[in-house]
Coordinates of C-alpha atoms in Angstrom, one line a residue:
X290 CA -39.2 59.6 -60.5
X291 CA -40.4 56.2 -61.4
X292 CA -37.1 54.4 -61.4
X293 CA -35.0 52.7 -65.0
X294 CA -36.5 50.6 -67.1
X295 CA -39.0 48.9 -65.9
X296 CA -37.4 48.3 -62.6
X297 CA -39.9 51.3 -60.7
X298 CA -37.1 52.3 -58.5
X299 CA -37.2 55.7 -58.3
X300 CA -38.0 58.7 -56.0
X301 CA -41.6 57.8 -56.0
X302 CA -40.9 54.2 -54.8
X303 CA -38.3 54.8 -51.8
X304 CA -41.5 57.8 -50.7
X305 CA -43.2 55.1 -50.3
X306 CA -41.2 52.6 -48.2
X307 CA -40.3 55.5 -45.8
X308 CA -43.8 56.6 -45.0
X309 CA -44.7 53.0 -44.4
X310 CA -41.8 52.6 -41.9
X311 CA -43.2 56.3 -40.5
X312 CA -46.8 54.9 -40.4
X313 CA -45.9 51.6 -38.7
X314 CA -43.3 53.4 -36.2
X315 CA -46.1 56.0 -35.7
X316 CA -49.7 54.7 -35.8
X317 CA -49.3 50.5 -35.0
X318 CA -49.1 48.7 -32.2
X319 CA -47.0 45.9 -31.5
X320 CA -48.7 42.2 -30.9
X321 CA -46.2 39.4 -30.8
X322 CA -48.7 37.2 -33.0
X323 CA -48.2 39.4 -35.5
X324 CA -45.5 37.9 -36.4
X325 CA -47.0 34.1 -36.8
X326 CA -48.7 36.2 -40.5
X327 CA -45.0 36.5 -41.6
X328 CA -44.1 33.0 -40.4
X329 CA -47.1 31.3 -41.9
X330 CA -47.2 33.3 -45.2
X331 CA -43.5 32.8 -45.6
X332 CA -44.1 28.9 -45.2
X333 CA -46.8 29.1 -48.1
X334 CA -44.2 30.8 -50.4
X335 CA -41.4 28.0 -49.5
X336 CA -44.1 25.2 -50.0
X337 CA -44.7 26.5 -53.0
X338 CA -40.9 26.5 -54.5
X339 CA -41.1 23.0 -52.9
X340 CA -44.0 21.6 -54.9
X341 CA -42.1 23.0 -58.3
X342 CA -39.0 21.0 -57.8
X343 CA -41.7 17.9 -57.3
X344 CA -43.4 19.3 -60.3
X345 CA -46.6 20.4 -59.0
X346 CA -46.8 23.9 -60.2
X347 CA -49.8 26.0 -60.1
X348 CA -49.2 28.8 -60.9
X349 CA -47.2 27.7 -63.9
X350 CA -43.9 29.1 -62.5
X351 CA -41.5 26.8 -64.2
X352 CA -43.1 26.9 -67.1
X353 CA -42.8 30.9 -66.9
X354 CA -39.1 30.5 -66.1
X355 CA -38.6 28.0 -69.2
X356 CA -39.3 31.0 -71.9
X357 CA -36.2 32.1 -73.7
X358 CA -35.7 35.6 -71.7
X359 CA -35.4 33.8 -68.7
X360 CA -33.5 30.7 -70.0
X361 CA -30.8 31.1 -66.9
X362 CA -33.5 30.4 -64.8
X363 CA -35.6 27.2 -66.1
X364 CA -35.5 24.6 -64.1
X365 CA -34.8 26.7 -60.4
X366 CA -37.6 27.0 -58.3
X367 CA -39.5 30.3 -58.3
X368 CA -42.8 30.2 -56.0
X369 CA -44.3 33.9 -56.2
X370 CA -41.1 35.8 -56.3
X371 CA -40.1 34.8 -59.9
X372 CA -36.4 35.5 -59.2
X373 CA -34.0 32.5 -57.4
X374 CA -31.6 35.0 -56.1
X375 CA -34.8 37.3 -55.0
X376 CA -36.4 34.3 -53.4
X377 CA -33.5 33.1 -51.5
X378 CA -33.4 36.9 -50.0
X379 CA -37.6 36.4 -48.3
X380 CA -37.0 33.2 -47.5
X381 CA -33.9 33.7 -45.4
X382 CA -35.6 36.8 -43.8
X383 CA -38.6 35.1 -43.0
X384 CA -36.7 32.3 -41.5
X385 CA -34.1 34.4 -39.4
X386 CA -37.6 36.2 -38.1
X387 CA -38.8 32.7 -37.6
X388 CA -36.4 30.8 -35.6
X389 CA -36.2 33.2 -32.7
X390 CA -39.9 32.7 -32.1
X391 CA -39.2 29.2 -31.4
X392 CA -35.9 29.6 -29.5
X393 CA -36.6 32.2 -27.6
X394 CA -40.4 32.0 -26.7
X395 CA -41.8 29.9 -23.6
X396 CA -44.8 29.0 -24.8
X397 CA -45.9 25.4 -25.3
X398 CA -47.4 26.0 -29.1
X399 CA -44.3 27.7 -29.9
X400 CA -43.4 24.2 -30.8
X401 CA -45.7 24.0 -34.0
X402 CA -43.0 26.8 -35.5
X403 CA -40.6 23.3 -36.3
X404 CA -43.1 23.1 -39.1
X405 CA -42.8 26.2 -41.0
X406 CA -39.0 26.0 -39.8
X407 CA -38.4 22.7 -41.7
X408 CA -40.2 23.9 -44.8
X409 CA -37.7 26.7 -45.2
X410 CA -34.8 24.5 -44.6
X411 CA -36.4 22.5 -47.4
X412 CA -36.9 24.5 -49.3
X413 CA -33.1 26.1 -49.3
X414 CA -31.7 22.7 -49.8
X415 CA -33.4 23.3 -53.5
X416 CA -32.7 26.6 -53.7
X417 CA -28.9 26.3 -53.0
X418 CA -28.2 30.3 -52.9
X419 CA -25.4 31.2 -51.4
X420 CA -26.0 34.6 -50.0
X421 CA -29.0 33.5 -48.1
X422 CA -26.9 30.5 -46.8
X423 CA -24.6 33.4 -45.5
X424 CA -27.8 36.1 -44.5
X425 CA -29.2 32.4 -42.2
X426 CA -25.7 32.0 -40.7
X427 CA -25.1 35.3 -39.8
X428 CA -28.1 35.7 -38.0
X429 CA -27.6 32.2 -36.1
X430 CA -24.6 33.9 -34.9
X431 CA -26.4 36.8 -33.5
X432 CA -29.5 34.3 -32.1
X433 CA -26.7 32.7 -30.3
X434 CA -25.8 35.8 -28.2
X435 CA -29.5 36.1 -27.1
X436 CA -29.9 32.4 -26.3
X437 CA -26.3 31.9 -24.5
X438 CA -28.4 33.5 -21.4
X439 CA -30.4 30.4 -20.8
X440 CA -29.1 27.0 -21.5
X441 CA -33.2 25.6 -22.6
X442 CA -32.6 28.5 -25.1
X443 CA -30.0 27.4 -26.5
X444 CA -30.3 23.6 -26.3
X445 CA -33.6 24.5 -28.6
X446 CA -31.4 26.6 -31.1
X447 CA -29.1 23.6 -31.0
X448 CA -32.6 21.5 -32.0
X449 CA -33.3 24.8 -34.6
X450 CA -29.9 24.1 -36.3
X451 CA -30.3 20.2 -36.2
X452 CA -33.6 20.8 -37.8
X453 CA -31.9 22.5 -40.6
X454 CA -28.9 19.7 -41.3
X455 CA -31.8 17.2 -41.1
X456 CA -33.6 18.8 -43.5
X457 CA -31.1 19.0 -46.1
X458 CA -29.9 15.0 -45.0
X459 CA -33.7 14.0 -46.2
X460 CA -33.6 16.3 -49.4
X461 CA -30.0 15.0 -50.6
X462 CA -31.1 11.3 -49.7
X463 CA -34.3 11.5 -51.6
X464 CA -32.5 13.6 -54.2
X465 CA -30.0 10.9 -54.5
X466 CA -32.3 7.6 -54.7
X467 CA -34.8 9.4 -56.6
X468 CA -32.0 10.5 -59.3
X469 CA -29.7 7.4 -59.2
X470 CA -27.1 10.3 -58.8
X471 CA -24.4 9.2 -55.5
X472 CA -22.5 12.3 -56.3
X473 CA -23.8 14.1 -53.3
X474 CA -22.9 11.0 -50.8
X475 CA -19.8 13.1 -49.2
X476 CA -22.7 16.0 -48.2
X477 CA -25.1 13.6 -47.6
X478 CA -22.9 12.3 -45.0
X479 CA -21.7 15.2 -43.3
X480 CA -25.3 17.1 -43.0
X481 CA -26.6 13.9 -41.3
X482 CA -23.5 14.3 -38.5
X483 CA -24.0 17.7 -37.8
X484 CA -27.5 17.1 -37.3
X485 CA -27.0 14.5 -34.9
X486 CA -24.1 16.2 -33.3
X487 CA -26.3 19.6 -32.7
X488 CA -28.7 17.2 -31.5
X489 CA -26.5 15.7 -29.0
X490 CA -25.1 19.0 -27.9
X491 CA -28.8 20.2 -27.5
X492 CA -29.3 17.2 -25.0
X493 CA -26.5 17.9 -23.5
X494 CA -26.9 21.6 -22.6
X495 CA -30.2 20.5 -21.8
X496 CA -29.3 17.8 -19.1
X497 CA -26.2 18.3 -17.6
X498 CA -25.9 20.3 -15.0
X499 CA -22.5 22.7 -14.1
X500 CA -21.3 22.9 -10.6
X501 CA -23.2 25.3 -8.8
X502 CA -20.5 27.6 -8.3
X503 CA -19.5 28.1 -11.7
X504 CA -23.2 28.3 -13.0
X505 CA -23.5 31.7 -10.2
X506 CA -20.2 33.6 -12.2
X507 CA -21.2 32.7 -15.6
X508 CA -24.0 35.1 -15.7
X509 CA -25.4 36.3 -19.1
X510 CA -22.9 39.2 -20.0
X511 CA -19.9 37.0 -19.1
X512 CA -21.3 34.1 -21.3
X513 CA -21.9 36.7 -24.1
X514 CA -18.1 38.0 -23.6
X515 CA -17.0 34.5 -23.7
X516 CA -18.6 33.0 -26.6
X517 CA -17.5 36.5 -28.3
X518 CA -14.2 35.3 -27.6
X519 CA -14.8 31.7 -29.3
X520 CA -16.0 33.3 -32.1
X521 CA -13.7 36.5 -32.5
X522 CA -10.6 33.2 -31.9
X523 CA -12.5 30.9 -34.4
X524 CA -12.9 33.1 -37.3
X525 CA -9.0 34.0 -37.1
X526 CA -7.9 30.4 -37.0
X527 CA -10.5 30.3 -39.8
X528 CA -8.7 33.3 -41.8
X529 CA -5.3 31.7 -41.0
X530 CA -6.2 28.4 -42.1
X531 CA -7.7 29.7 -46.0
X532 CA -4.9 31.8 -46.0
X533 CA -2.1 29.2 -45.5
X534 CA -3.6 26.6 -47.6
X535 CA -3.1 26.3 -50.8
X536 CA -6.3 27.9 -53.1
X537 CA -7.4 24.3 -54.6
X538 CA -7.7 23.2 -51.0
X539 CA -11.0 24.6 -50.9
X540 CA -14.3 24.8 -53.0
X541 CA -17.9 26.8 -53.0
X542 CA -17.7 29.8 -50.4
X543 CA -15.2 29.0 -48.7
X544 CA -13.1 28.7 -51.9
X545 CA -14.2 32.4 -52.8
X546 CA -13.1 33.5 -49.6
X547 CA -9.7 31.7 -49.8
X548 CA -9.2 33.2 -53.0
X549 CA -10.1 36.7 -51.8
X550 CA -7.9 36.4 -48.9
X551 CA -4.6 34.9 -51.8
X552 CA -5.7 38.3 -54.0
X553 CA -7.2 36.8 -56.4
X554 CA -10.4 38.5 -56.6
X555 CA -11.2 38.4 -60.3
X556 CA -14.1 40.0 -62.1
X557 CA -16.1 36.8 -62.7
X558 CA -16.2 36.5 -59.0
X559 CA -19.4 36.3 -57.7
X560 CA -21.8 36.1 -61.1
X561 CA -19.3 38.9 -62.6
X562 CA -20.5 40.9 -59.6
X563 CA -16.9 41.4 -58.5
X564 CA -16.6 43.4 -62.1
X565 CA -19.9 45.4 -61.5
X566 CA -18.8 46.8 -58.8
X567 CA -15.2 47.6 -59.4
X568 CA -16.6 49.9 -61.8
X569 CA -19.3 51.7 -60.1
X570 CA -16.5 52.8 -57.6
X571 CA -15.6 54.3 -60.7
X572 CA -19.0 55.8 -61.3
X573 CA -18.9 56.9 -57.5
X574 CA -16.1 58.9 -57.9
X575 CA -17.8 61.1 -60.3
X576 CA -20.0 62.0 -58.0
X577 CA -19.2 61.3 -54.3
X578 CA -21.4 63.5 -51.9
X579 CA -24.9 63.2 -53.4
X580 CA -24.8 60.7 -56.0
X581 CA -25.4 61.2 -59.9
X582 CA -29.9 60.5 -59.2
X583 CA -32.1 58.1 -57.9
X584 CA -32.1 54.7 -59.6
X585 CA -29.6 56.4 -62.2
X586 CA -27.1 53.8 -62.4
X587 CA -28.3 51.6 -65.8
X588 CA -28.2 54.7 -67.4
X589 CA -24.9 55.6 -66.0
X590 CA -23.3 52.1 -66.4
X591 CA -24.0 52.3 -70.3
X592 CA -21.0 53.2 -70.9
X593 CA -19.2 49.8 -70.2
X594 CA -21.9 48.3 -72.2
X595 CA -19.4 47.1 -75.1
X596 CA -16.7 46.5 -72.8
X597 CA -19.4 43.7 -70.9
X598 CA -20.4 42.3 -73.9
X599 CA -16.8 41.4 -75.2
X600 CA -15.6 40.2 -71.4
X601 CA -19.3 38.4 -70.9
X602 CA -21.6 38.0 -73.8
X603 CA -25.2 38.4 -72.9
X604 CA -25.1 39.6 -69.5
X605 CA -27.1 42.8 -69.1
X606 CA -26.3 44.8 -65.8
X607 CA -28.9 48.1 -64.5
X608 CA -28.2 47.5 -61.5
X609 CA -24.6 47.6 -58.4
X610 CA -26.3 44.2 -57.4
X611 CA -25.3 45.8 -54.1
X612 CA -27.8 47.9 -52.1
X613 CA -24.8 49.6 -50.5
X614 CA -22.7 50.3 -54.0
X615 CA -26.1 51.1 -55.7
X616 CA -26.7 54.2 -52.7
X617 CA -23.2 55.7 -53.4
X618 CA -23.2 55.8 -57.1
X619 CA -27.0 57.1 -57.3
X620 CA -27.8 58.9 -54.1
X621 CA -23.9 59.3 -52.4
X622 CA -21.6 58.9 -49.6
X623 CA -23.8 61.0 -47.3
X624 CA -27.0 58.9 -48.1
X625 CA -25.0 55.5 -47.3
X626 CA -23.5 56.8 -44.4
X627 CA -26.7 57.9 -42.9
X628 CA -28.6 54.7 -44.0
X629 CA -25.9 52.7 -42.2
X630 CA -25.9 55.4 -39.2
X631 CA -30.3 54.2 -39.3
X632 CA -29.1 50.6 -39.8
X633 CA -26.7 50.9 -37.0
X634 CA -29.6 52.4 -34.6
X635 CA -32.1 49.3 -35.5
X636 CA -29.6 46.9 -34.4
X637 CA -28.8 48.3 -31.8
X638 CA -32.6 48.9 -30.3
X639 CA -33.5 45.2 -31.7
X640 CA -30.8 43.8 -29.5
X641 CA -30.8 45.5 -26.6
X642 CA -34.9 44.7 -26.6
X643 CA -34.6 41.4 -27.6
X644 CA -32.9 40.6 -24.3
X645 CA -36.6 40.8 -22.7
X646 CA -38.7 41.1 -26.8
X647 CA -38.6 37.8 -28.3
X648 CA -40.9 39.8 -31.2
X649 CA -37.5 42.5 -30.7
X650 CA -35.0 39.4 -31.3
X651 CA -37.2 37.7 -34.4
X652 CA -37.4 41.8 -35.7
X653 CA -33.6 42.2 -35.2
X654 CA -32.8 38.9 -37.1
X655 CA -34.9 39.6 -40.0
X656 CA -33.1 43.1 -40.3
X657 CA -29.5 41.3 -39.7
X658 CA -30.9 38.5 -42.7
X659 CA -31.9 41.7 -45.3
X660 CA -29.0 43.6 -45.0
X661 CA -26.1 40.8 -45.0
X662 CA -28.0 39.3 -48.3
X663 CA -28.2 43.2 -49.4
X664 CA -24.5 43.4 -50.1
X665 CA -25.4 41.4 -53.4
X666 CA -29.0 42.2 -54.6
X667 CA -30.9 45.1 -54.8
X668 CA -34.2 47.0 -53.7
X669 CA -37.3 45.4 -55.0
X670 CA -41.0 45.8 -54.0
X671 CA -41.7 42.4 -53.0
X672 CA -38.8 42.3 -50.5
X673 CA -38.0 45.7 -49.3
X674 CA -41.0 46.8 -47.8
X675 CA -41.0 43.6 -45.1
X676 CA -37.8 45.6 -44.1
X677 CA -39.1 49.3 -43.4
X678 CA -42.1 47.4 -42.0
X679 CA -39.9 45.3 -39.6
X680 CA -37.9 48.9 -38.8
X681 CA -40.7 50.2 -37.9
X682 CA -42.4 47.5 -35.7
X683 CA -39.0 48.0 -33.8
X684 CA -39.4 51.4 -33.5
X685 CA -43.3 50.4 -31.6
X686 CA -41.5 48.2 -29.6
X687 CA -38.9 50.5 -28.0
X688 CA -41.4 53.1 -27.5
X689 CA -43.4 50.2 -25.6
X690 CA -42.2 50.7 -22.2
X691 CA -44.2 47.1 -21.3
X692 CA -42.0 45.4 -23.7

């Protein structure tokens, strides 16, 4: 009931997160300025992990991190969370719900949300995950689709990405006069040109005006079925390219995925994730339709404990490290699928809304955010419930026939 080891992820737990997505759905009512809590909070938590890489800490969070059962961890920047990886995960979802807010929204104070915007760019430049590099991009991607409509949307997305190259330009330059350390000068160099070329793009879109004519047949779906062919033609001349070129051609993610695409998909891949989960498929298998129990899979993954030890000494795993692998193995195919069936619905709602709900779009991007960083972490309490709370402020907002 209570979950393994400490981890209090059991039955009692997930009762929990689903009646607060049935209370929210049920009994709130939407306000757009709701969401300014999330944005401002969120900010706090960032500034926080930004004072501990400057040293301030008071909450004693590095210090914390330095003990020896969290010696992979001294030195990274925790805030409140206590976890990097865990940390990267909020702060990506808070930011994905952020950014629409200022892209999307007309009013004049919308403006003030550059601040808490430029905190979390900050504060990722420190953080350097890269799953909540990925959960950011992905949901850029979708913000595109909604801001295409309009070009003063998307010249300020344009400013929303700039915002985020020029953060990490400033981090890496003070990072590299402060240190003495010019190892960083090639992405010191090529953050400060993206930022300047989304900036010129953004004035651009802003100021120059199309022909009339063509402005009257590019109407919102057909820009939306264009730039889905960009995108669709982009990432296979993408794929082409890591797959032609040779493996050392490429480093970081993009290396990963090169190496994926050549076969080479070795255990260690992924912090030894890649192993984890080859072998819960395993555990799956055993029990495919409703899953071997709730939060069941440290005590089921026991069994490879010697095998981990010999392949990589220390590491302790209780966990899929993938929300998705963790559902099958514990609660089964016919959870995941109907999870994913509920995920599928949310998106759909939050999009279709957040044609005409910029509180739908920021809602939608926040869920897109949680569940592309959820394919390598797992449920926690101090992420999960913003999820079933954002589900369910969707759910207010399609029943809100105003909105």
């Amino acid at each position: 009931f209570w979950g393994y080891l400490g981890r209090n992820d059991g039955l009692i737990v997930n009762c929990l997160y689903v009646a607060v997505y049935f209370i929210v759905s049920r009994l709130y009512k939407f306000k757009e300025w709701h969401l300014l809590f999330f944005a401002v909070t969120g900010a706090l938590i960032s500034l926080i992990a930004m004072f501990q890489f400057f040293n301030v800490d008071p909450l004693g969070g590095i210090e914390a991190a330095a003990n020896p059962g969290k010696a992979h961890f001294a030195k990274r920047y925790l805030s409140t969370i206590g976890n990097i990886d865990f940390l990267s995960w909020y702060i990506a979802m808070i930011y994905s719900l952020t950014v629409p807010m200022f892209v999307l929204a007309k009013s004049k104070y919308t403006n003030w949300l550059l601040l808490p915007l430029a905190i979390h760019s900050a504060a990722f430049y420190y953080i350097d995950v890269d799953s909540g590099k990925i959960a950011v991009a992905a949901s850029l991607v979708v913000l595109l689709f909604l801001a295409v409509r309009s070009r003063a949307y998307l010249s300020r997305l344009l400013n929303a990405i700039a915002l985020i190259f020029g953060a990490k330009f400033a981090c890496a330059a003070y990072f590299t006069a402060y240190y003495n350390d010019y190892t960083h000068m090639g992405g010191l160099t090529r953050s400060l040109l993206i930022a300047l070329a989304a900036l010129a793009a953004a004035a651009a879109v802003r100021w120059i005006k199309l022909p009339a004519g063509l402005t009257s047949k590019l109407n919102g779906k057909r820009r939306m079925l264009i730039l889905l062919g960009i995108i669709a033609g982009a990432g296979v001349a993408g794929i082409a390219v890591l797959r032609i070129l040779p493996q050392s051609s490429f480093s970081g993610i993009l290396g990963d995925i090169s190496n994926i695409l050549h076969g080479d998909i070795p255990d260690e891949l992924g912090t030894n994730r890649v192993y984890t989960w080859r072998r819960s498929l395993i555990l799956f298998s055993e029990h495919p339709i409703f899953g071997a129990g709730q939060d069941s899979f440290g005590a089921l993954f026991t069994r490879y404990s010697e095998d981990l030890q010999r392949l990589f000494p220390g590491e302790y795993v209780d966990k899929a490290h993938n929300i998705y692998i963790q559902m099958l193995v514990c609660t089964g195919g016919l959870s995941l699928i109907s999870y994913l069936v509920f995920l599928g619905g949310a998106f759909y709602t939050g999009f279709k809304k957040g044609l005409k709900s910029v509180g739908a779009a920021a809602l939608l991007l926040a869920l897109v955010s949680y569940s592309v960083q959820a394919a390598a972490l797992f449920s926690l309490p101090f992420v999960t419930p913003i999820f079933w709370v954002a589900a369910g402020m969707l759910v207010t907002i399609q029943k809100d026939k105003k909105l």
